[in-house]
Structures are given as C-alpha cells and as structure tokens.
PDB file of C-alpha atoms and ligand atoms in Angstrom:
ATOM      1  CA  MET H 233      -0.569  14.865  -2.228  1.00  0.00           C
ATOM      2  CA  ASN H 234      -4.705  14.697  -0.935  1.00  0.00           C
ATOM      3  CA  ALA H 235      -6.797  17.489  -2.197  1.00  0.00           C
ATOM      4  CA  LYS H 236      -6.401  19.695   1.102  1.00  0.00           C
ATOM      5  CA  GLN H 237      -2.692  20.337   0.736  1.00  0.00           C
ATOM      6  CA  GLN H 238      -2.789  20.909  -2.230  1.00  0.00           C
ATOM      7  CA  THR H 239      -1.416  23.796  -2.695  1.00  0.00           C
ATOM      8  CA  GLN H 240      -3.617  26.786  -3.146  1.00  0.00           C
ATOM      9  CA  ALA H 241      -2.852  29.705  -5.964  1.00  0.00           C
ATOM     10  CA  VAL H 242      -2.714  33.209  -4.597  1.00  0.00           C
ATOM     11  CA  ILE H 243      -2.772  34.604  -8.354  1.00  0.00           C
ATOM     12  CA  GLU H 244      -2.894  32.960 -11.499  1.00  0.00           C
ATOM     13  CA  VAL H 245      -2.823  35.259 -14.474  1.00  0.00           C
ATOM     14  CA  ASN H 246      -3.559  33.389 -17.685  1.00  0.00           C
ATOM     15  CA  ASN H 247      -2.321  34.547 -21.580  1.00  0.00           C
ATOM     16  CA  LEU H 248      -2.621  37.986 -20.270  1.00  0.00           C
ATOM     17  CA  GLU H 249      -2.571  41.060 -23.384  1.00  0.00           C
ATOM     18  CA  THR H 250      -2.021  44.262 -22.369  1.00  0.00           C
ATOM     19  CA  TYR H 251      -1.494  47.008 -24.492  1.00  0.00           C
ATOM     20  CA  TYR H 252      -0.537  50.831 -23.872  1.00  0.00           C
ATOM     21  CA  GLY H 253      -2.045  52.623 -26.682  1.00  0.00           C
ATOM     22  CA  GLN H 254      -1.461  50.891 -29.770  1.00  0.00           C
ATOM     23  CA  ARG H 255       1.990  49.184 -28.599  1.00  0.00           C
ATOM     24  CA  LYS H 256       1.601  45.842 -26.754  1.00  0.00           C
ATOM     25  CA  ILE H 257       3.254  45.189 -23.676  1.00  0.00           C
ATOM     26  CA  LEU H 258       2.258  42.348 -22.362  1.00  0.00           C
ATOM     27  CA  ASP H 259       2.196  39.489 -24.489  1.00  0.00           C
ATOM     28  CA  GLY H 260       0.197  35.712 -23.725  1.00  0.00           C
ATOM     29  CA  MET H 261       1.737  36.369 -19.974  1.00  0.00           C
ATOM     30  CA  ASP H 262       0.935  33.259 -17.980  1.00  0.00           C
ATOM     31  CA  PHE H 263       2.354  33.990 -14.171  1.00  0.00           C
ATOM     32  CA  GLN H 264       0.790  32.151 -10.827  1.00  0.00           C
ATOM     33  CA  VAL H 265       1.964  32.526  -7.292  1.00  0.00           C
ATOM     34  CA  ASP H 266       1.522  29.960  -4.126  1.00  0.00           C
ATOM     35  CA  GLN H 267      -0.123  29.730  -1.456  1.00  0.00           C
ATOM     36  CA  GLY H 268       2.739  31.499   1.134  1.00  0.00           C
ATOM     37  CA  GLU H 269       5.400  31.559  -1.477  1.00  0.00           C
ATOM     38  CA  ILE H 270       8.016  34.534  -2.197  1.00  0.00           C
ATOM     39  CA  ARG H 271       8.170  35.279  -5.667  1.00  0.00           C
ATOM     40  CA  VAL H 272      10.579  37.743  -7.312  1.00  0.00           C
ATOM     41  CA  ILE H 273      10.067  39.087 -10.614  1.00  0.00           C
ATOM     42  CA  MET H 274      13.511  40.538 -12.763  1.00  0.00           C
ATOM     43  CA  GLY H 275      13.795  41.054 -15.997  1.00  0.00           C
ATOM     44  CA  GLY H 276      15.500  44.179 -17.943  1.00  0.00           C
ATOM     45  CA  SER H 277      14.230  47.273 -17.881  1.00  0.00           C
ATOM     46  CA  GLY H 278      10.756  47.351 -20.004  1.00  0.00           C
ATOM     47  CA  SER H 279      10.173  44.181 -20.154  1.00  0.00           C
ATOM     48  CA  GLY H 280       6.853  44.798 -18.312  1.00  0.00           C
ATOM     49  CA  LYS H 281       7.485  43.920 -14.552  1.00  0.00           C
ATOM     50  CA  SER H 282       5.447  47.178 -13.189  1.00  0.00           C
ATOM     51  CA  THR H 283       3.123  46.325 -15.585  1.00  0.00           C
ATOM     52  CA  LEU H 284       2.048  42.892 -14.533  1.00  0.00           C
ATOM     53  CA  LEU H 285       1.852  43.911 -10.804  1.00  0.00           C
ATOM     54  CA  TRP H 286      -0.644  47.261 -12.184  1.00  0.00           C
ATOM     55  CA  TYR H 287      -2.667  44.469 -13.938  1.00  0.00           C
ATOM     56  CA  ILE H 288      -2.847  42.123 -10.795  1.00  0.00           C
ATOM     57  CA  LEU H 289      -4.207  44.824  -8.011  1.00  0.00           C
ATOM     58  CA  GLY H 290      -6.998  45.050 -11.226  1.00  0.00           C
ATOM     59  CA  LEU H 291      -5.757  49.394 -11.848  1.00  0.00           C
ATOM     60  CA  TYR H 292      -6.439  48.582 -15.231  1.00  0.00           C
ATOM     61  CA  LYS H 293      -8.624  46.021 -17.488  1.00  0.00           C
ATOM     62  CA  PRO H 294      -6.809  43.455 -19.955  1.00  0.00           C
ATOM     63  CA  ASP H 295      -6.865  43.574 -23.735  1.00  0.00           C
ATOM     64  CA  GLY H 296      -6.950  39.727 -22.900  1.00  0.00           C
ATOM     65  CA  GLY H 297      -6.731  36.543 -20.309  1.00  0.00           C
ATOM     66  CA  THR H 298      -7.745  36.215 -17.406  1.00  0.00           C
ATOM     67  CA  ILE H 299      -6.431  37.611 -13.674  1.00  0.00           C
ATOM     68  CA  LYS H 300      -7.264  35.328 -11.173  1.00  0.00           C
ATOM     69  CA  VAL H 301      -6.528  36.866  -7.296  1.00  0.00           C
ATOM     70  CA  LEU H 302      -7.358  35.337  -3.902  1.00  0.00           C
ATOM     71  CA  GLY H 303      -9.469  32.400  -6.497  1.00  0.00           C
ATOM     72  CA  GLN H 304     -11.687  35.383  -7.593  1.00  0.00           C
ATOM     73  CA  ASP H 305     -11.559  36.577 -11.276  1.00  0.00           C
ATOM     74  CA  ILE H 306     -10.912  40.679 -10.872  1.00  0.00           C
ATOM     75  CA  ASN H 307     -12.585  41.838 -13.768  1.00  0.00           C
ATOM     76  CA  GLN H 308     -15.566  39.780 -13.561  1.00  0.00           C
ATOM     77  CA  ILE H 309     -16.415  40.305  -9.381  1.00  0.00           C
ATOM     78  CA  SER H 310     -18.370  43.393  -8.583  1.00  0.00           C
ATOM     79  CA  PHE H 311     -17.123  46.579  -7.352  1.00  0.00           C
ATOM     80  CA  ASN H 312     -17.868  46.370  -3.451  1.00  0.00           C
ATOM     81  CA  ASP H 313     -16.122  42.629  -3.946  1.00  0.00           C
ATOM     82  CA  HIS H 314     -12.968  43.999  -5.556  1.00  0.00           C
ATOM     83  CA  LEU H 315     -12.699  46.450  -3.377  1.00  0.00           C
ATOM     84  CA  LYS H 316     -13.173  43.588  -0.323  1.00  0.00           C
ATOM     85  CA  LEU H 317     -10.797  41.710  -2.151  1.00  0.00           C
ATOM     86  CA  LYS H 318      -8.142  45.022  -2.293  1.00  0.00           C
ATOM     87  CA  GLN H 319      -8.359  44.952   1.124  1.00  0.00           C
ATOM     88  CA  ASN H 320      -6.722  41.332   1.778  1.00  0.00           C
ATOM     89  CA  ILE H 321      -3.412  42.735  -0.489  1.00  0.00           C
ATOM     90  CA  GLY H 322      -1.075  45.221   1.369  1.00  0.00           C
ATOM     91  CA  VAL H 323       1.342  46.795  -1.136  1.00  0.00           C
ATOM     92  CA  ALA H 324       4.321  49.261  -1.124  1.00  0.00           C
ATOM     93  CA  PHE H 325       5.646  50.604  -4.324  1.00  0.00           C
ATOM     94  CA  GLN H 326       8.918  52.163  -4.657  1.00  0.00           C
ATOM     95  CA  SER H 327       7.461  55.774  -5.411  1.00  0.00           C
ATOM     96  CA  GLY H 328       5.178  57.702  -3.002  1.00  0.00           C
ATOM     97  CA  ALA H 329       6.312  55.103  -0.243  1.00  0.00           C
ATOM     98  CA  LEU H 330       4.695  57.055   2.552  1.00  0.00           C
ATOM     99  CA  PHE H 331       1.985  60.506   2.689  1.00  0.00           C
ATOM    100  CA  SER H 332       4.605  63.355   3.159  1.00  0.00           C
ATOM    101  CA  SER H 333       2.443  65.385   5.297  1.00  0.00           C
ATOM    102  CA  MET H 334       1.088  62.619   7.959  1.00  0.00           C
ATOM    103  CA  SER H 335       2.925  61.340  10.771  1.00  0.00           C
ATOM    104  CA  VAL H 336       4.568  58.338  10.185  1.00  0.00           C
ATOM    105  CA  GLY H 337       1.614  56.624  13.121  1.00  0.00           C
ATOM    106  CA  ASP H 338      -1.096  58.439  10.988  1.00  0.00           C
ATOM    107  CA  ASN H 339       0.323  57.104   7.293  1.00  0.00           C
ATOM    108  CA  VAL H 340       0.416  53.337   8.705  1.00  0.00           C
ATOM    109  CA  ALA H 341      -2.919  53.694  10.361  1.00  0.00           C
ATOM    110  CA  PHE H 342      -4.527  55.039   6.574  1.00  0.00           C
ATOM    111  CA  PRO H 343      -5.861  51.891   5.971  1.00  0.00           C
ATOM    112  CA  LEU H 344      -7.823  51.025   9.239  1.00  0.00           C
ATOM    113  CA  ARG H 345      -9.359  54.076   9.234  1.00  0.00           C
ATOM    114  CA  GLU H 346     -10.765  54.342   5.557  1.00  0.00           C
ATOM    115  CA  PHE H 347     -11.551  50.686   5.938  1.00  0.00           C
ATOM    116  CA  THR H 348     -12.488  49.162   9.033  1.00  0.00           C
ATOM    117  CA  ASP H 349     -14.801  50.533  11.549  1.00  0.00           C
ATOM    118  CA  LEU H 350     -12.592  49.992  14.451  1.00  0.00           C
ATOM    119  CA  ASP H 351     -12.166  52.546  17.289  1.00  0.00           C
ATOM    120  CA  GLU H 352      -9.149  54.939  17.647  1.00  0.00           C
ATOM    121  CA  ASN H 353      -7.479  53.024  20.770  1.00  0.00           C
ATOM    122  CA  THR H 354      -7.525  50.084  18.922  1.00  0.00           C
ATOM    123  CA  ILE H 355      -6.518  52.135  15.832  1.00  0.00           C
ATOM    124  CA  ARG H 356      -3.170  53.047  17.895  1.00  0.00           C
ATOM    125  CA  ILE H 357      -2.420  49.724  19.256  1.00  0.00           C
ATOM    126  CA  ILE H 358      -2.485  47.658  16.127  1.00  0.00           C
ATOM    127  CA  THR H 359      -0.361  51.068  14.289  1.00  0.00           C
ATOM    128  CA  ARG H 360       1.918  50.481  17.167  1.00  0.00           C
ATOM    129  CA  MET H 361       2.183  46.738  16.955  1.00  0.00           C
ATOM    130  CA  LYS H 362       3.017  46.931  13.130  1.00  0.00           C
ATOM    131  CA  LEU H 363       5.278  49.488  13.862  1.00  0.00           C
ATOM    132  CA  GLU H 364       6.803  46.969  16.259  1.00  0.00           C
ATOM    133  CA  VAL H 365       7.422  44.235  13.402  1.00  0.00           C
ATOM    134  CA  VAL H 366       9.241  46.209  11.208  1.00  0.00           C
ATOM    135  CA  ASN H 367      11.515  48.134  14.448  1.00  0.00           C
ATOM    136  CA  LEU H 368      10.301  51.168  13.813  1.00  0.00           C
ATOM    137  CA  GLY H 369       8.530  50.707  17.267  1.00  0.00           C
ATOM    138  CA  GLY H 370       8.408  54.186  19.027  1.00  0.00           C
ATOM    139  CA  PHE H 371       8.453  56.135  16.022  1.00  0.00           C
ATOM    140  CA  HIS H 372       4.755  56.812  15.076  1.00  0.00           C
ATOM    141  CA  LYS H 373       5.016  61.019  15.858  1.00  0.00           C
ATOM    142  CA  LEU H 374       8.428  61.349  13.341  1.00  0.00           C
ATOM    143  CA  MET H 375       7.267  62.870   9.707  1.00  0.00           C
ATOM    144  CA  PRO H 376       8.394  61.074   7.032  1.00  0.00           C
ATOM    145  CA  SER H 377      11.059  63.809   6.033  1.00  0.00           C
ATOM    146  CA  GLN H 378      12.924  62.970   9.716  1.00  0.00           C
ATOM    147  CA  LEU H 379      13.350  59.380   8.451  1.00  0.00           C
ATOM    148  CA  SER H 380      16.650  57.827   6.624  1.00  0.00           C
ATOM    149  CA  GLY H 381      15.122  56.248   3.096  1.00  0.00           C
ATOM    150  CA  GLY H 382      15.848  52.328   4.936  1.00  0.00           C
ATOM    151  CA  MET H 383      13.677  53.729   7.657  1.00  0.00           C
ATOM    152  CA  ILE H 384      10.510  54.914   5.101  1.00  0.00           C
ATOM    153  CA  LYS H 385      10.583  51.806   3.516  1.00  0.00           C
ATOM    154  CA  ARG H 386      10.307  49.730   6.913  1.00  0.00           C
ATOM    155  CA  ALA H 387       7.185  52.187   7.669  1.00  0.00           C
ATOM    156  CA  ALA H 388       6.353  51.386   4.313  1.00  0.00           C
ATOM    157  CA  LEU H 389       6.314  48.084   5.548  1.00  0.00           C
ATOM    158  CA  ALA H 390       4.202  48.877   8.366  1.00  0.00           C
ATOM    159  CA  ARG H 391       1.927  50.165   6.104  1.00  0.00           C
ATOM    160  CA  ALA H 392       1.632  47.166   3.845  1.00  0.00           C
ATOM    161  CA  ILE H 393       0.899  44.823   6.630  1.00  0.00           C
ATOM    162  CA  VAL H 394      -1.455  46.851   9.040  1.00  0.00           C
ATOM    163  CA  MET H 395      -4.491  44.655   7.620  1.00  0.00           C
ATOM    164  CA  ASP H 396      -2.969  41.505   8.231  1.00  0.00           C
ATOM    165  CA  PRO H 397      -3.183  41.014   4.485  1.00  0.00           C
ATOM    166  CA  ARG H 398      -2.639  37.604   2.764  1.00  0.00           C
ATOM    167  CA  LEU H 399      -0.873  38.762  -0.067  1.00  0.00           C
ATOM    168  CA  LEU H 400       1.671  41.572  -0.939  1.00  0.00           C
ATOM    169  CA  ILE H 401       3.228  42.861  -3.278  1.00  0.00           C
ATOM    170  CA  PHE H 402       6.040  44.921  -3.704  1.00  0.00           C
ATOM    171  CA  ASP H 403       8.293  46.958  -6.069  1.00  0.00           C
ATOM    172  CA  GLU H 404      11.675  47.386  -5.904  1.00  0.00           C
ATOM    173  CA  PRO H 405      11.104  47.372  -1.622  1.00  0.00           C
ATOM    174  CA  SER H 406      14.451  48.092  -1.369  1.00  0.00           C
ATOM    175  CA  ALA H 407      16.223  50.205  -4.298  1.00  0.00           C
ATOM    176  CA  GLY H 408      18.453  52.620  -3.432  1.00  0.00           C
ATOM    177  CA  LEU H 409      19.714  51.830   0.204  1.00  0.00           C
ATOM    178  CA  ASP H 410      23.220  50.436   0.708  1.00  0.00           C
ATOM    179  CA  PRO H 411      24.028  47.028   0.777  1.00  0.00           C
ATOM    180  CA  VAL H 412      23.482  46.331   4.782  1.00  0.00           C
ATOM    181  CA  VAL H 413      19.943  48.099   5.081  1.00  0.00           C
ATOM    182  CA  ALA H 414      18.371  46.748   1.807  1.00  0.00           C
ATOM    183  CA  SER H 415      19.257  43.325   3.632  1.00  0.00           C
ATOM    184  CA  GLU H 416      17.378  44.372   6.514  1.00  0.00           C
ATOM    185  CA  ILE H 417      14.588  44.847   4.298  1.00  0.00           C
ATOM    186  CA  ASP H 418      14.965  41.589   3.111  1.00  0.00           C
ATOM    187  CA  ASP H 419      15.169  38.989   6.726  1.00  0.00           C
ATOM    188  CA  LEU H 420      11.872  41.370   7.599  1.00  0.00           C
ATOM    189  CA  ILE H 421      10.454  40.038   4.163  1.00  0.00           C
ATOM    190  CA  LEU H 422      10.923  36.498   4.962  1.00  0.00           C
ATOM    191  CA  SER H 423       9.866  36.854   8.647  1.00  0.00           C
ATOM    192  CA  LEU H 424       6.823  38.344   7.814  1.00  0.00           C
ATOM    193  CA  ARG H 425       6.281  35.022   5.284  1.00  0.00           C
ATOM    194  CA  ASP H 426       7.824  32.814   8.232  1.00  0.00           C
ATOM    195  CA  THR H 427       5.850  34.699  11.115  1.00  0.00           C
ATOM    196  CA  THR H 428       2.661  34.645   8.822  1.00  0.00           C
ATOM    197  CA  GLY H 429       2.437  32.061   5.818  1.00  0.00           C
ATOM    198  CA  VAL H 430       1.243  35.120   3.855  1.00  0.00           C
ATOM    199  CA  SER H 431       2.578  35.179  -0.012  1.00  0.00           C
ATOM    200  CA  VAL H 432       4.680  37.828  -1.290  1.00  0.00           C
ATOM    201  CA  VAL H 433       5.027  38.869  -4.945  1.00  0.00           C
ATOM    202  CA  VAL H 434       8.514  40.792  -5.281  1.00  0.00           C
ATOM    203  CA  VAL H 435      10.563  43.219  -8.123  1.00  0.00           C
ATOM    204  CA  THR H 436      13.584  43.605  -7.838  1.00  0.00           C
ATOM    205  CA  HIS H 437      16.619  44.591  -9.397  1.00  0.00           C
ATOM    206  CA  GLU H 438      18.926  43.556  -7.037  1.00  0.00           C
ATOM    207  CA  LEU H 439      20.389  39.634  -7.512  1.00  0.00           C
ATOM    208  CA  ASP H 440      21.115  39.840  -4.062  1.00  0.00           C
ATOM    209  CA  SER H 441      17.864  40.596  -2.563  1.00  0.00           C
ATOM    210  CA  ALA H 442      16.373  38.113  -5.441  1.00  0.00           C
ATOM    211  CA  PHE H 443      18.007  35.069  -4.539  1.00  0.00           C
ATOM    212  CA  LYS H 444      18.029  35.875  -0.946  1.00  0.00           C
ATOM    213  CA  ILE H 445      14.127  36.320   0.145  1.00  0.00           C
ATOM    214  CA  ALA H 446      13.049  33.773  -3.418  1.00  0.00           C
ATOM    215  CA  ASP H 447      11.041  30.402  -3.595  1.00  0.00           C
ATOM    216  CA  ARG H 448      11.024  31.348  -7.402  1.00  0.00           C
ATOM    217  CA  ILE H 449      11.995  33.736  -9.337  1.00  0.00           C
ATOM    218  CA  THR H 450      10.513  34.755 -12.440  1.00  0.00           C
ATOM    219  CA  VAL H 451      12.226  36.377 -15.200  1.00  0.00           C
ATOM    220  CA  LEU H 452      10.260  38.587 -18.286  1.00  0.00           C
ATOM    221  CA  ASP H 453      11.397  39.450 -21.185  1.00  0.00           C
ATOM    222  CA  GLN H 454       9.380  41.464 -23.590  1.00  0.00           C
ATOM    223  CA  GLY H 455       6.309  41.346 -21.341  1.00  0.00           C
ATOM    224  CA  LYS H 456       6.808  37.099 -21.819  1.00  0.00           C
ATOM    225  CA  ASN H 457       7.658  35.119 -19.045  1.00  0.00           C
ATOM    226  CA  LEU H 458      10.905  33.594 -19.941  1.00  0.00           C
ATOM    227  CA  LEU H 459      11.433  31.500 -17.206  1.00  0.00           C
ATOM    228  CA  THR H 460       9.700  30.286 -13.462  1.00  0.00           C
ATOM    229  CA  ALA H 461      11.950  28.871 -11.550  1.00  0.00           C
ATOM    230  CA  SER H 462      14.351  27.912  -8.145  1.00  0.00           C
ATOM    231  CA  VAL H 463      17.111  30.765  -7.470  1.00  0.00           C
ATOM    232  CA  GLU H 464      19.974  27.362  -8.376  1.00  0.00           C
ATOM    233  CA  GLU H 465      18.254  26.569 -11.416  1.00  0.00           C
ATOM    234  CA  VAL H 466      17.818  30.388 -12.664  1.00  0.00           C
ATOM    235  CA  LYS H 467      21.456  31.081 -11.946  1.00  0.00           C
ATOM    236  CA  GLN H 468      22.109  27.822 -13.916  1.00  0.00           C
ATOM    237  CA  SER H 469      20.391  28.780 -16.765  1.00  0.00           C
ATOM    238  CA  LYS H 470      22.517  28.786 -20.660  1.00  0.00           C
ATOM    239  CA  ASN H 471      19.523  31.239 -21.677  1.00  0.00           C
ATOM    240  CA  LYS H 472      21.323  33.747 -22.830  1.00  0.00           C
ATOM    241  CA  ARG H 473      19.262  36.650 -21.957  1.00  0.00           C
ATOM    242  CA  ILE H 474      19.050  35.318 -18.635  1.00  0.00           C
ATOM    243  CA  MET H 475      23.333  35.317 -18.474  1.00  0.00           C
ATOM    244  CA  ASP H 476      22.766  38.950 -19.177  1.00  0.00           C
ATOM    245  CA  LEU H 477      20.716  39.477 -16.923  1.00  0.00           C
ATOM    246  CA  LEU H 478      22.714  38.140 -14.133  1.00  0.00           C
ATOM    247  CA  GLN H 479      26.398  39.258 -15.843  1.00  0.00           C
ATOM    248  CA  ARG H 480      25.074  42.841 -16.593  1.00  0.00           C
ATOM    249  CA  ARG H 481      24.741  42.973 -12.094  1.00  0.00           C
ATOM    250  CA  SER H 482      28.093  41.390 -12.137  1.00  0.00           C
ATOM    251  CA  ARG H 483      30.058  43.302 -13.858  1.00  0.00           C
ATOM    252  CA  HIS H 484      28.847  46.354 -11.264  1.00  0.00           C
ATOM    253  CA  ASP H 485      29.767  44.512  -8.721  1.00  0.00           C
ATOM    254  CA  LYS H 486      32.978  44.345  -9.852  1.00  0.00           C
ATOM    255  CA  LEU H 487      33.742  47.238 -10.876  1.00  0.00           C
ATOM    256  CA  ASP H 488      37.186  48.714  -9.873  1.00  0.00           C
ATOM    257  CA  PRO H 489      37.762  52.167  -9.027  1.00  0.00           C
ATOM    258  CA  GLU H 490      41.027  52.446 -10.961  1.00  0.00           C
ATOM    259  CA  ASP H 491      39.627  51.061 -14.282  1.00  0.00           C
ATOM    260  CA  TYR H 492      36.295  53.150 -14.006  1.00  0.00           C
ATOM    261  CA  LEU H 493      38.791  56.273 -13.974  1.00  0.00           C
ATOM    262  CA  ARG H 494      41.359  55.040 -16.597  1.00  0.00           C
ATOM    263  CA  ARG H 495      38.421  54.654 -18.847  1.00  0.00           C
ATOM    264  CA  LEU H 496      36.593  57.809 -18.299  1.00  0.00           C
ATOM    265  CA  THR H 497      39.846  59.243 -19.034  1.00  0.00           C
ATOM    266  CA  GLN H 498      40.020  57.032 -21.976  1.00  0.00           C
ATOM    267  CA  GLU H 499      36.858  58.437 -22.780  1.00  0.00           C
ATOM    268  CA  ASN H 500      37.528  62.252 -23.001  1.00  0.00           C
ATOM    269  CA  TYR H 501      35.331  63.142 -20.368  1.00  0.00           C
ATOM    270  CA  THR H 502      36.099  66.861 -19.054  1.00  0.00           C
ATOM    271  CA  LEU H 503      35.380  68.165 -15.368  1.00  0.00           C
ATOM    272  CA  SER H 504      33.495  71.440 -15.815  1.00  0.00           C
TER     273      SER H 504
HETATM  274  N1  LIG I 131       1.251  54.645 -18.693  1.00  0.00           N
HETATM  275  C1  LIG I 131       2.356  54.120 -19.840  1.00  0.00           C
HETATM  276  N2  LIG I 131       1.864  54.263 -20.784  1.00  0.00           N
HETATM  277  C2  LIG I 131       2.559  54.281 -22.154  1.00  0.00           C
HETATM  278  N3  LIG I 131       3.842  53.308 -21.978  1.00  0.00           N
HETATM  279  C3  LIG I 131       3.682  52.611 -20.341  1.00  0.00           C
HETATM  280  C4  LIG I 131       3.161  53.155 -19.518  1.00  0.00           C
HETATM  281  N4  LIG I 131       4.118  52.574 -18.401  1.00  0.00           N
HETATM  282  C5  LIG I 131       4.919  51.867 -19.034  1.00  0.00           C
HETATM  283  N5  LIG I 131       4.971  51.795 -20.305  1.00  0.00           N
HETATM  284  C6  LIG I 131       5.520  51.276 -21.398  1.00  0.00           C
HETATM  285  O1  LIG I 131       5.290  49.892 -21.108  1.00  0.00           O
HETATM  286  C7  LIG I 131       6.656  48.695 -20.868  1.00  0.00           C
HETATM  287  C8  LIG I 131       6.692  47.932 -20.196  1.00  0.00           C
HETATM  288  O2  LIG I 131       6.908  48.931 -18.894  1.00  0.00           O
HETATM  289  P1  LIG I 131       7.441  48.397 -17.001  1.00  0.00           P
HETATM  290  O3  LIG I 131       7.342  49.576 -15.990  1.00  0.00           O
HETATM  291  O4  LIG I 131       6.093  47.654 -16.962  1.00  0.00           O
HETATM  292  O5  LIG I 131       8.458  48.023 -17.408  1.00  0.00           O
HETATM  293  P2  LIG I 131       9.790  47.251 -16.162  1.00  0.00           P
HETATM  294  O6  LIG I 131      10.319  46.003 -16.708  1.00  0.00           O
HETATM  295  O7  LIG I 131       8.608  47.647 -14.641  1.00  0.00           O
HETATM  296  O8  LIG I 131      10.761  48.605 -16.665  1.00  0.00           O
HETATM  297  P3  LIG I 131      11.940  49.152 -15.228  1.00  0.00           P
HETATM  298  O9  LIG I 131      12.775  48.094 -14.649  1.00  0.00           O
HETATM  299  O10 LIG I 131      12.633  49.867 -15.773  1.00  0.00           O
HETATM  300  O11 LIG I 131      11.020  49.715 -14.151  1.00  0.00           O
HETATM  301  C9  LIG I 131       8.023  50.073 -21.526  1.00  0.00           C
HETATM  302  O12 LIG I 131       8.439  50.306 -22.624  1.00  0.00           O
HETATM  303  C10 LIG I 131       7.444  51.535 -20.953  1.00  0.00           C
HETATM  304  O13 LIG I 131       7.624  52.362 -21.782  1.00  0.00           O
END
C-alpha cells in the first residue's frame, strides 16, 4: 500500500479520560474510525457510548487525552474552525430527532439556512432531493406529529445528510422501530455509505442491525474500548462480557409467550 492508498482516519481518539463530577466515565478510551467505514459502537447500559459521541462532537472538554476529527484536534482549533468542521458532520440522535414546530421540509432545510448563503430556491431543491433519498419524497409539508416513528427517523437522516457531510453520527437510529422498519433504516445507512463514501458511527443496542451494517464493531465496557473487531470476530469472541452482551439479546429473542406468562404467575404478579 503506498502513501496515497493508506486509509485515512476520520476519528482518532487517544487515551480519552472524562468525568461527570467526581465520577470517571471514559477511562483511557482509544477509538479510531477509518474513512468510508461503518463503525458500530455497542456495550451495556452506562458503558459510555453516548458520552463518547458527545466528546467526539465537542460538546464537552476532555479531562485527558486527545480527539481528532477529520484530521483536526477539536480541543486545539479555533471556535470558527470548529464550526466549519461541524458542518462536515451529520448527526441524528434518538431524542429530539426533529423540531416539532417545523414542517418536515423546514426541519431538513434547517442546517442549510443556518450555515449557508444558498438562496431559497436552491435550498428547496436540495431539501426535496434529500427527502427523496430517504424515501420521503412529497412529505415536506407534513408536521413531525403526522409521521410514523420510522418516517421521523428517516426525516432525521435526511437532515443529517443535507450538508453532504463526510462523517455521520447516529445514536440508536432504529430504537423503538419494528424489525421491518428498522431494517429499512439499516439499508438506508448502507446505501448512503456506498453511494457517497461517507464514514458512519452508529451506537446501537440492536444486534441484528449491528451485524448487518458494521464493517467493524467496537464494544465498550466501563468506559474502555474492550474490543474493536469484525462482526465475525465479535460473534466468536470468548470474552465473557461480550458473550453476555450477545446472549442477553438472544434470550429476549427467544422469549416464548407461554413461558413468559408462566413466569409472571409464578412470580405472583397480580392484575389491578
Ligand atoms: N450529564 C450527565 N451527568 C452525570 N452523569 C452522567 C451524565 N450523562 C451520563 N452520565 C453517566 O455516565 C455513564 C455513561 O453514560 P452513557 O449515557 O454514556 O452510557 P451509554 O453506554 O450510552 O448507556 P445507554 O446504553 O444506557 O444509553 C452512566 O453511568 C451515566 O449515568
């Protein structure tokens, strides 16, 4: 591999340490994502997944370590350079996906109106194109309250890509969706990466989703990067924490309604 072909890192987190108050949350975290890669972050509740994303987005200052995004140390660059950098990052978080008081079109157009000098006609064209990409063509006039859960997630995705970012960051993009709709979101993420070469970081608890879209999976445990590996390597891992993480979900999958009812009665649940 010559220098030109060498894979470029879009995120380089080294030895990151963060605290909430006195409590250490990320503890010597190393995390690197390559150009064009889809990286899934998994881990038990409270392992630090969302915290890692917030620090990568520069919402807090680290207590130790460095964070480079698209080649720039986000804690060393000027406010204006950071603002420019953020325009290359599309974000969709589980909560507050859309502004409820704005139409779908205005939601998607928001970053263009906020960060560019484009005229309204161009903004309208780009917005409609991005809504087409997520299969919401013609829905621009609706309000978020008129959309299904899956449509809201897709509209949030359209907003995340409206500035043609180099990096996409999603926190639980398919949480709360039924499996078919969740799988459509996965397909969208894959096709976005394949058509634009964008790098994607996804936090998810959904194993099916993780296994379908990830080039590599990073498993966090107690604020540390426990393992970064391919889907197959993660599936075959003999690490107890990772096996627990994978098995917890499969137990839910195999929940048998009759067994569940039996257990409820054994545990003396009463109906009020
Ligand atoms: N703003 C905050 N102030 C204090 N503690 C916080 C704050 N946000 C998160 N924490 C704590 O930091 C730890 C890591 O939280 P984080 O949300 O990053 O975990 P997570 O892996 O994303 O969990 P989950 O899967 O449940 O979303 C948790 O113990 C959480 O209680």
